């Protein structure tokens, strides 16, 4: 489906946010459509652009998260449009869709993390360029921060953005080549959707120090941009890639946040983006946990006393973690600068996804992976959430910092 962006200003949705139960019900059909192709999408080389009809034919507008001016066909809940701009709305929807297939959820077209960052740092022209591209056709995007030797530590980035005619480390726009022409060089790794993307964001360093990092809008069609798919055990549909940047041409208009102070762009923008993204990642991990629990409940009804007790404990933990994820989303909507609760939600949900999948596999004996391939996939996919948007160790460090600053209670 092709949509043409309107030019009317965005209008706020009237009335209270949709009830979570009704919002969840509104995407139930999509969740089951995801589940229908989950195993096929798990095959090496499977392409979500051609295999899943929801992605290929309908462009799945509910996933776009585009502003009202660019999305004339949003999800309708209780008679009102729902554009999934709030973190609260996203966690409700993304959990249910991840229940269908978390990998396809991440592999679907739409703004994803690059959209959150563009919304955070982009000027009006950059937002217009970004959203117009996504509204015109099914568009895959990428978010390139992680590097082979530095991980997602933005302070240790080596990818460089250099202005033509200047020495590395010169502030853009101040050198002798202040024509607005730059070159982007470096290597990124474990970047989702890069092999199929039409647009994305690359983090690079313009000078040493914590404020020397910027984010750049880049199309993979530019010369010097190469993305190569990496083999993975789980979450295969997202097409994790290695991206090589060999003097990729960049203009000043591609650099996000140049209208902001140096302290607002780059790392600060990335941190605020992660704080808004972690509740969503937690919701997807929770969707995998719920899928594993539901599968076991349907296919293994007769339980021993210890198995029944373990199932009940997991059921309660699912409910408690869901409340924590919702609280994290509410906090992210209020103040994306505080990621304490988001870290707690992401850590607990990632842990629970793996534990629930292992419990479900254990109910079916030694041949469970062969006899129940969906459970096998859920268990493999669940392991990915330890690494998405920061490992558990990093989340615990965030929690410790939040505790020292009085952002969380002792109990």
Short mmCIF file of C-alpha atoms in Angstrom, two decimals, residues 1-364:
data_model
loop_
_atom_site.label_atom_id
_atom_site.label_comp_id
_atom_site.label_asym_id
_atom_site.label_seq_id
_atom_site.Cartn_x
_atom_site.Cartn_y
_atom_site.Cartn_z
CA UNK A 1 0.00 0.00 0.00
CA UNK A 2 1.36 3.45 -0.90
CA UNK A 3 0.44 6.45 1.18
CA UNK A 4 0.91 10.12 0.39
CA UNK A 5 1.79 12.32 3.36
CA UNK A 6 -0.64 15.09 4.08
CA UNK A 7 0.60 18.61 4.66
CA UNK A 8 -1.75 19.54 7.45
CA UNK A 9 -0.21 20.11 10.88
CA UNK A 10 -0.32 17.17 13.30
CA UNK A 11 -3.38 17.19 15.53
CA UNK A 12 -3.50 15.75 19.00
CA UNK A 13 -5.74 12.78 19.57
CA UNK A 14 -8.71 13.85 21.63
CA UNK A 15 -9.74 12.11 24.82
CA UNK A 16 -7.81 9.78 27.15
CA UNK A 17 -5.34 7.20 25.85
CA UNK A 18 -6.94 3.93 24.74
CA UNK A 19 -7.59 1.25 27.32
CA UNK A 20 -4.67 -1.25 27.21
CA UNK A 21 -7.03 -4.21 26.81
CA UNK A 22 -8.78 -2.58 23.84
CA UNK A 23 -5.48 -1.53 22.30
CA UNK A 24 -4.18 -5.06 22.66
CA UNK A 25 -7.34 -6.44 21.06
CA UNK A 26 -6.97 -4.04 18.13
CA UNK A 27 -3.71 -5.72 17.07
CA UNK A 28 -4.73 -9.31 17.83
CA UNK A 29 -5.21 -10.13 14.16
CA UNK A 30 -1.73 -8.83 13.36
CA UNK A 31 -0.21 -10.85 16.20
CA UNK A 32 -1.69 -14.08 14.83
CA UNK A 33 -0.53 -13.15 11.32
CA UNK A 34 3.00 -12.81 12.71
CA UNK A 35 2.70 -16.19 14.43
CA UNK A 36 1.58 -17.84 11.20
CA UNK A 37 4.95 -17.17 9.56
CA UNK A 38 7.18 -17.31 12.65
CA UNK A 39 8.85 -20.61 11.82
CA UNK A 40 9.21 -19.82 8.13
CA UNK A 41 10.82 -16.48 9.01
CA UNK A 42 13.29 -18.36 11.21
CA UNK A 43 14.84 -20.09 8.22
CA UNK A 44 18.26 -18.67 7.23
CA UNK A 45 17.91 -16.11 4.48
CA UNK A 46 14.16 -15.60 4.90
CA UNK A 47 13.15 -12.09 3.86
CA UNK A 48 10.25 -10.34 5.63
CA UNK A 49 9.73 -8.14 2.57
CA UNK A 50 8.37 -11.10 0.62
CA UNK A 51 7.34 -13.78 3.09
CA UNK A 52 4.88 -12.12 5.45
CA UNK A 53 1.79 -10.63 3.79
CA UNK A 54 1.24 -8.18 6.64
CA UNK A 55 4.62 -6.61 5.96
CA UNK A 56 4.60 -6.86 2.18
CA UNK A 57 1.03 -5.99 1.25
CA UNK A 58 -0.42 -3.85 4.01
CA UNK A 59 2.73 -1.97 5.07
CA UNK A 60 1.36 -2.53 8.55
CA UNK A 61 0.61 1.13 9.33
CA UNK A 62 0.16 0.40 13.04
CA UNK A 63 3.93 -0.15 13.27
CA UNK A 64 4.90 3.10 11.66
CA UNK A 65 4.71 5.35 14.67
CA UNK A 66 4.54 8.26 12.27
CA UNK A 67 3.09 11.65 13.24
CA UNK A 68 -0.52 12.24 12.20
CA UNK A 69 0.50 14.48 9.29
CA UNK A 70 2.29 11.54 7.66
CA UNK A 71 -0.01 8.66 8.50
CA UNK A 72 -3.50 8.93 7.05
CA UNK A 73 -4.28 5.29 7.89
CA UNK A 74 -3.48 4.83 11.61
CA UNK A 75 -4.75 2.18 13.96
CA UNK A 76 -8.25 3.00 15.18
CA UNK A 77 -9.11 2.19 18.79
CA UNK A 78 -12.48 3.10 20.29
CA UNK A 79 -13.21 5.24 17.24
CA UNK A 80 -10.08 7.37 17.61
CA UNK A 81 -6.74 7.25 15.75
CA UNK A 82 -3.82 5.80 17.67
CA UNK A 83 -0.42 6.72 16.21
CA UNK A 84 1.70 4.89 18.80
CA UNK A 85 3.67 8.02 19.62
CA UNK A 86 3.60 7.42 23.36
CA UNK A 87 5.80 4.80 24.97
CA UNK A 88 2.78 3.48 26.88
CA UNK A 89 0.92 2.73 23.66
CA UNK A 90 3.97 1.10 22.14
CA UNK A 91 4.66 -1.29 25.00
CA UNK A 92 1.08 -2.57 24.90
CA UNK A 93 1.14 -3.12 21.14
CA UNK A 94 4.69 -4.42 20.86
CA UNK A 95 4.23 -7.00 23.60
CA UNK A 96 1.31 -8.56 21.78
CA UNK A 97 3.03 -8.49 18.40
CA UNK A 98 6.17 -10.04 19.91
CA UNK A 99 3.93 -12.81 21.21
CA UNK A 100 3.33 -13.54 17.52
CA UNK A 101 6.98 -13.20 16.47
CA UNK A 102 9.43 -10.83 18.14
CA UNK A 103 11.94 -11.21 15.32
CA UNK A 104 9.45 -10.15 12.66
CA UNK A 105 8.33 -7.32 14.94
CA UNK A 106 11.88 -5.90 14.84
CA UNK A 107 12.28 -6.74 11.14
CA UNK A 108 9.14 -4.89 10.05
CA UNK A 109 9.38 -1.57 8.17
CA UNK A 110 9.07 1.65 10.10
CA UNK A 111 11.06 4.20 12.09
CA UNK A 112 12.20 2.01 15.00
CA UNK A 113 15.10 3.53 16.99
CA UNK A 114 16.21 5.83 14.19
CA UNK A 115 12.79 7.47 14.30
CA UNK A 116 12.98 8.06 18.05
CA UNK A 117 16.40 9.68 17.62
CA UNK A 118 15.31 11.79 14.65
CA UNK A 119 12.33 13.00 16.65
CA UNK A 120 14.67 13.81 19.54
CA UNK A 121 17.43 15.60 17.60
CA UNK A 122 16.22 16.43 14.10
CA UNK A 123 15.34 19.90 12.89
CA UNK A 124 12.12 20.53 10.96
CA UNK A 125 13.69 19.85 7.56
CA UNK A 126 15.28 16.59 8.73
CA UNK A 127 12.01 15.37 10.20
CA UNK A 128 10.20 16.27 7.00
CA UNK A 129 12.77 14.36 4.94
CA UNK A 130 12.68 11.35 7.25
CA UNK A 131 8.92 11.01 7.65
CA UNK A 132 8.17 11.76 4.00
CA UNK A 133 10.43 8.88 2.98
CA UNK A 134 8.75 6.46 5.38
CA UNK A 135 5.23 7.53 4.48
CA UNK A 136 5.77 7.08 0.74
CA UNK A 137 6.41 3.32 0.76
CA UNK A 138 7.42 0.41 3.01
CA UNK A 139 10.74 1.64 4.36
CA UNK A 140 13.21 -0.27 6.51
CA UNK A 141 15.50 1.72 8.78
CA UNK A 142 18.62 1.03 10.84
CA UNK A 143 20.34 2.44 13.94
CA UNK A 144 24.12 2.05 13.74
CA UNK A 145 25.84 2.62 17.06
CA UNK A 146 27.57 -0.68 17.95
CA UNK A 147 31.16 -1.23 16.83
CA UNK A 148 33.23 -4.46 16.75
CA UNK A 149 35.65 -3.45 19.51
CA UNK A 150 33.60 -0.95 21.50
CA UNK A 151 30.13 -2.47 21.58
CA UNK A 152 27.49 0.18 22.19
CA UNK A 153 29.80 2.34 24.32
CA UNK A 154 29.26 5.69 22.63
CA UNK A 155 32.27 7.18 24.42
CA UNK A 156 34.62 4.69 22.70
CA UNK A 157 33.43 5.13 19.11
CA UNK A 158 36.06 5.14 16.38
CA UNK A 159 33.84 5.76 13.35
CA UNK A 160 34.87 9.22 12.16
CA UNK A 161 33.06 12.10 10.48
CA UNK A 162 35.57 14.41 8.86
CA UNK A 163 34.89 17.64 7.01
CA UNK A 164 36.46 17.79 3.58
CA UNK A 165 39.64 19.82 3.65
CA UNK A 166 40.09 19.69 7.43
CA UNK A 167 41.96 17.55 9.89
CA UNK A 168 40.07 14.93 11.94
CA UNK A 169 38.74 16.39 15.18
CA UNK A 170 37.77 19.76 13.75
CA UNK A 171 34.33 21.07 14.66
CA UNK A 172 32.07 20.79 11.57
CA UNK A 173 31.61 24.06 9.77
CA UNK A 174 34.76 25.73 11.16
CA UNK A 175 37.50 24.36 8.90
CA UNK A 176 38.89 25.65 5.66
CA UNK A 177 36.54 23.32 3.81
CA UNK A 178 33.43 24.77 5.43
CA UNK A 179 31.36 23.95 2.38
CA UNK A 180 29.21 21.47 4.28
CA UNK A 181 30.86 18.41 2.73
CA UNK A 182 32.01 15.51 4.93
CA UNK A 183 33.23 11.91 4.80
CA UNK A 184 32.09 9.08 7.06
CA UNK A 185 34.48 6.19 7.72
CA UNK A 186 34.41 3.21 10.09
CA UNK A 187 32.83 -0.14 10.84
CA UNK A 188 29.57 -0.92 12.66
CA UNK A 189 28.48 -4.41 13.70
CA UNK A 190 25.30 -6.19 14.83
CA UNK A 191 23.09 -3.64 13.10
CA UNK A 192 19.51 -4.81 12.53
CA UNK A 193 17.87 -4.41 9.10
CA UNK A 194 20.93 -2.76 7.53
CA UNK A 195 21.00 -5.26 4.65
CA UNK A 196 17.51 -4.21 3.55
CA UNK A 197 17.27 -0.65 4.86
CA UNK A 198 16.50 2.47 2.83
CA UNK A 199 17.49 5.00 5.50
CA UNK A 200 19.18 5.01 8.88
CA UNK A 201 21.29 6.74 11.48
CA UNK A 202 25.03 6.31 12.03
CA UNK A 203 26.87 7.51 15.13
CA UNK A 204 30.32 8.94 14.50
CA UNK A 205 32.98 10.98 16.23
CA UNK A 206 33.90 14.48 15.08
CA UNK A 207 36.42 15.17 17.85
CA UNK A 208 37.64 13.60 21.12
CA UNK A 209 35.62 13.81 24.30
CA UNK A 210 32.09 13.05 25.46
CA UNK A 211 30.47 15.78 23.35
CA UNK A 212 32.39 14.85 20.22
CA UNK A 213 29.82 12.32 18.96
CA UNK A 214 27.10 13.09 16.42
CA UNK A 215 24.37 11.11 14.67
CA UNK A 216 24.09 11.27 10.88
CA UNK A 217 21.18 10.42 8.56
CA UNK A 218 22.47 8.12 5.81
CA UNK A 219 20.97 6.22 2.86
CA UNK A 220 22.69 2.88 2.16
CA UNK A 221 22.68 3.69 -1.56
CA UNK A 222 25.50 6.18 -1.06
CA UNK A 223 28.91 5.18 -2.39
CA UNK A 224 31.14 3.55 0.19
CA UNK A 225 28.28 2.06 2.24
CA UNK A 226 28.35 -1.75 2.43
CA UNK A 227 26.16 -3.99 4.63
CA UNK A 228 26.82 -7.72 4.99
CA UNK A 229 24.46 -10.12 6.76
CA UNK A 230 25.79 -12.04 9.76
CA UNK A 231 24.75 -15.60 10.68
CA UNK A 232 22.70 -15.76 13.88
CA UNK A 233 21.15 -18.48 16.01
CA UNK A 234 18.09 -16.50 17.09
CA UNK A 235 16.08 -13.50 15.86
CA UNK A 236 17.12 -14.38 12.31
CA UNK A 237 14.50 -12.23 10.60
CA UNK A 238 16.12 -8.96 11.68
CA UNK A 239 19.14 -9.51 9.43
CA UNK A 240 21.92 -8.48 11.80
CA UNK A 241 24.67 -6.96 9.70
CA UNK A 242 28.16 -5.59 9.61
CA UNK A 243 28.26 -2.14 8.05
CA UNK A 244 31.43 -0.78 6.47
CA UNK A 245 31.69 2.94 5.78
CA UNK A 246 34.43 3.87 3.34
CA UNK A 247 34.46 7.65 2.86
CA UNK A 248 30.67 7.80 2.60
CA UNK A 249 29.71 11.32 1.46
CA UNK A 250 27.73 13.33 4.00
CA UNK A 251 26.41 16.89 3.96
CA UNK A 252 25.87 19.21 6.89
CA UNK A 253 22.10 18.78 6.48
CA UNK A 254 22.55 15.06 7.29
CA UNK A 255 23.97 15.73 10.77
CA UNK A 256 21.24 15.55 13.39
CA UNK A 257 21.12 18.17 16.12
CA UNK A 258 23.37 20.83 14.63
CA UNK A 259 20.81 23.40 15.72
CA UNK A 260 21.27 22.18 19.31
CA UNK A 261 24.14 22.64 21.73
CA UNK A 262 26.94 20.06 21.63
CA UNK A 263 25.78 18.68 24.99
CA UNK A 264 22.28 17.96 23.63
CA UNK A 265 23.25 16.03 20.54
CA UNK A 266 25.21 12.81 20.15
CA UNK A 267 25.56 10.78 23.35
CA UNK A 268 22.85 12.68 25.22
CA UNK A 269 20.42 12.07 22.37
CA UNK A 270 21.41 8.40 22.29
CA UNK A 271 20.80 8.01 26.02
CA UNK A 272 17.37 9.61 25.83
CA UNK A 273 16.57 7.36 22.87
CA UNK A 274 17.62 4.26 24.81
CA UNK A 275 15.55 5.33 27.81
CA UNK A 276 12.49 5.49 25.57
CA UNK A 277 13.38 2.28 23.75
CA UNK A 278 14.14 0.02 26.72
CA UNK A 279 10.52 -0.25 27.91
CA UNK A 280 9.60 -1.31 24.37
CA UNK A 281 12.40 -3.91 24.29
CA UNK A 282 11.20 -5.10 27.69
CA UNK A 283 7.67 -5.42 26.31
CA UNK A 284 8.92 -7.57 23.43
CA UNK A 285 10.82 -9.82 25.84
CA UNK A 286 7.63 -10.08 27.87
CA UNK A 287 5.78 -11.07 24.70
CA UNK A 288 8.18 -13.98 24.22
CA UNK A 289 7.74 -15.01 27.85
CA UNK A 290 3.96 -14.95 27.52
CA UNK A 291 4.13 -16.91 24.27
CA UNK A 292 6.19 -19.66 25.93
CA UNK A 293 3.88 -19.76 28.95
CA UNK A 294 0.77 -19.93 26.76
CA UNK A 295 2.26 -22.67 24.58
CA UNK A 296 3.04 -24.81 27.61
CA UNK A 297 -0.41 -24.21 29.08
CA UNK A 298 -2.07 -25.42 25.88
CA UNK A 299 0.16 -28.39 25.07
CA UNK A 300 0.92 -29.72 28.56
CA UNK A 301 -2.21 -29.69 30.69
CA UNK A 302 -1.44 -32.49 33.16
CA UNK A 303 1.25 -31.29 35.57
CA UNK A 304 2.98 -32.59 38.66
CA UNK A 305 2.60 -30.51 41.79
CA UNK A 306 6.04 -28.91 41.41
CA UNK A 307 5.41 -28.12 37.74
CA UNK A 308 2.05 -26.58 38.55
CA UNK A 309 3.62 -24.46 41.29
CA UNK A 310 6.37 -23.26 38.94
CA UNK A 311 3.78 -22.33 36.32
CA UNK A 312 1.81 -20.30 38.84
CA UNK A 313 4.96 -18.51 40.01
CA UNK A 314 5.75 -17.60 36.41
CA UNK A 315 2.19 -16.42 35.83
CA UNK A 316 2.49 -14.02 38.75
CA UNK A 317 5.90 -12.83 37.61
CA UNK A 318 4.50 -12.15 34.16
CA UNK A 319 1.77 -10.00 35.67
CA UNK A 320 4.23 -8.16 37.92
CA UNK A 321 6.72 -7.55 35.12
CA UNK A 322 3.94 -6.25 32.89
CA UNK A 323 3.12 -3.65 35.54
CA UNK A 324 6.81 -2.73 35.80
CA UNK A 325 7.09 -2.34 32.01
CA UNK A 326 4.03 -0.10 31.97
CA UNK A 327 5.48 2.00 34.79
CA UNK A 328 8.74 2.33 32.85
CA UNK A 329 6.81 3.46 29.76
CA UNK A 330 4.92 6.05 31.79
CA UNK A 331 8.20 7.34 33.20
CA UNK A 332 9.75 7.49 29.72
CA UNK A 333 6.82 9.57 28.49
CA UNK A 334 7.17 11.95 31.46
CA UNK A 335 10.97 12.26 31.48
CA UNK A 336 13.10 10.40 28.91
CA UNK A 337 16.19 11.73 30.67
CA UNK A 338 15.62 9.33 33.58
CA UNK A 339 16.14 5.72 32.52
CA UNK A 340 16.19 4.07 35.94
CA UNK A 341 12.82 2.33 35.74
CA UNK A 342 13.42 1.52 32.07
CA UNK A 343 16.61 -0.33 33.02
CA UNK A 344 14.76 -2.23 35.74
CA UNK A 345 12.03 -3.26 33.31
CA UNK A 346 14.42 -4.31 30.59
CA UNK A 347 16.57 -6.36 32.96
CA UNK A 348 13.63 -8.17 34.58
CA UNK A 349 11.79 -8.85 31.32
CA UNK A 350 14.88 -10.22 29.54
CA UNK A 351 15.55 -12.51 32.49
CA UNK A 352 11.95 -13.67 32.61
CA UNK A 353 11.79 -14.40 28.87
CA UNK A 354 14.69 -16.82 29.09
CA UNK A 355 13.48 -18.46 32.30
CA UNK A 356 9.96 -18.98 30.97
CA UNK A 357 11.20 -20.44 27.68
CA UNK A 358 13.51 -22.82 29.58
CA UNK A 359 10.66 -23.86 31.86
CA UNK A 360 8.40 -24.57 28.88
CA UNK A 361 11.06 -26.63 27.11
CA UNK A 362 11.65 -28.62 30.30
CA UNK A 363 8.01 -29.72 30.41
CA UNK A 364 8.34 -31.65 27.16
#
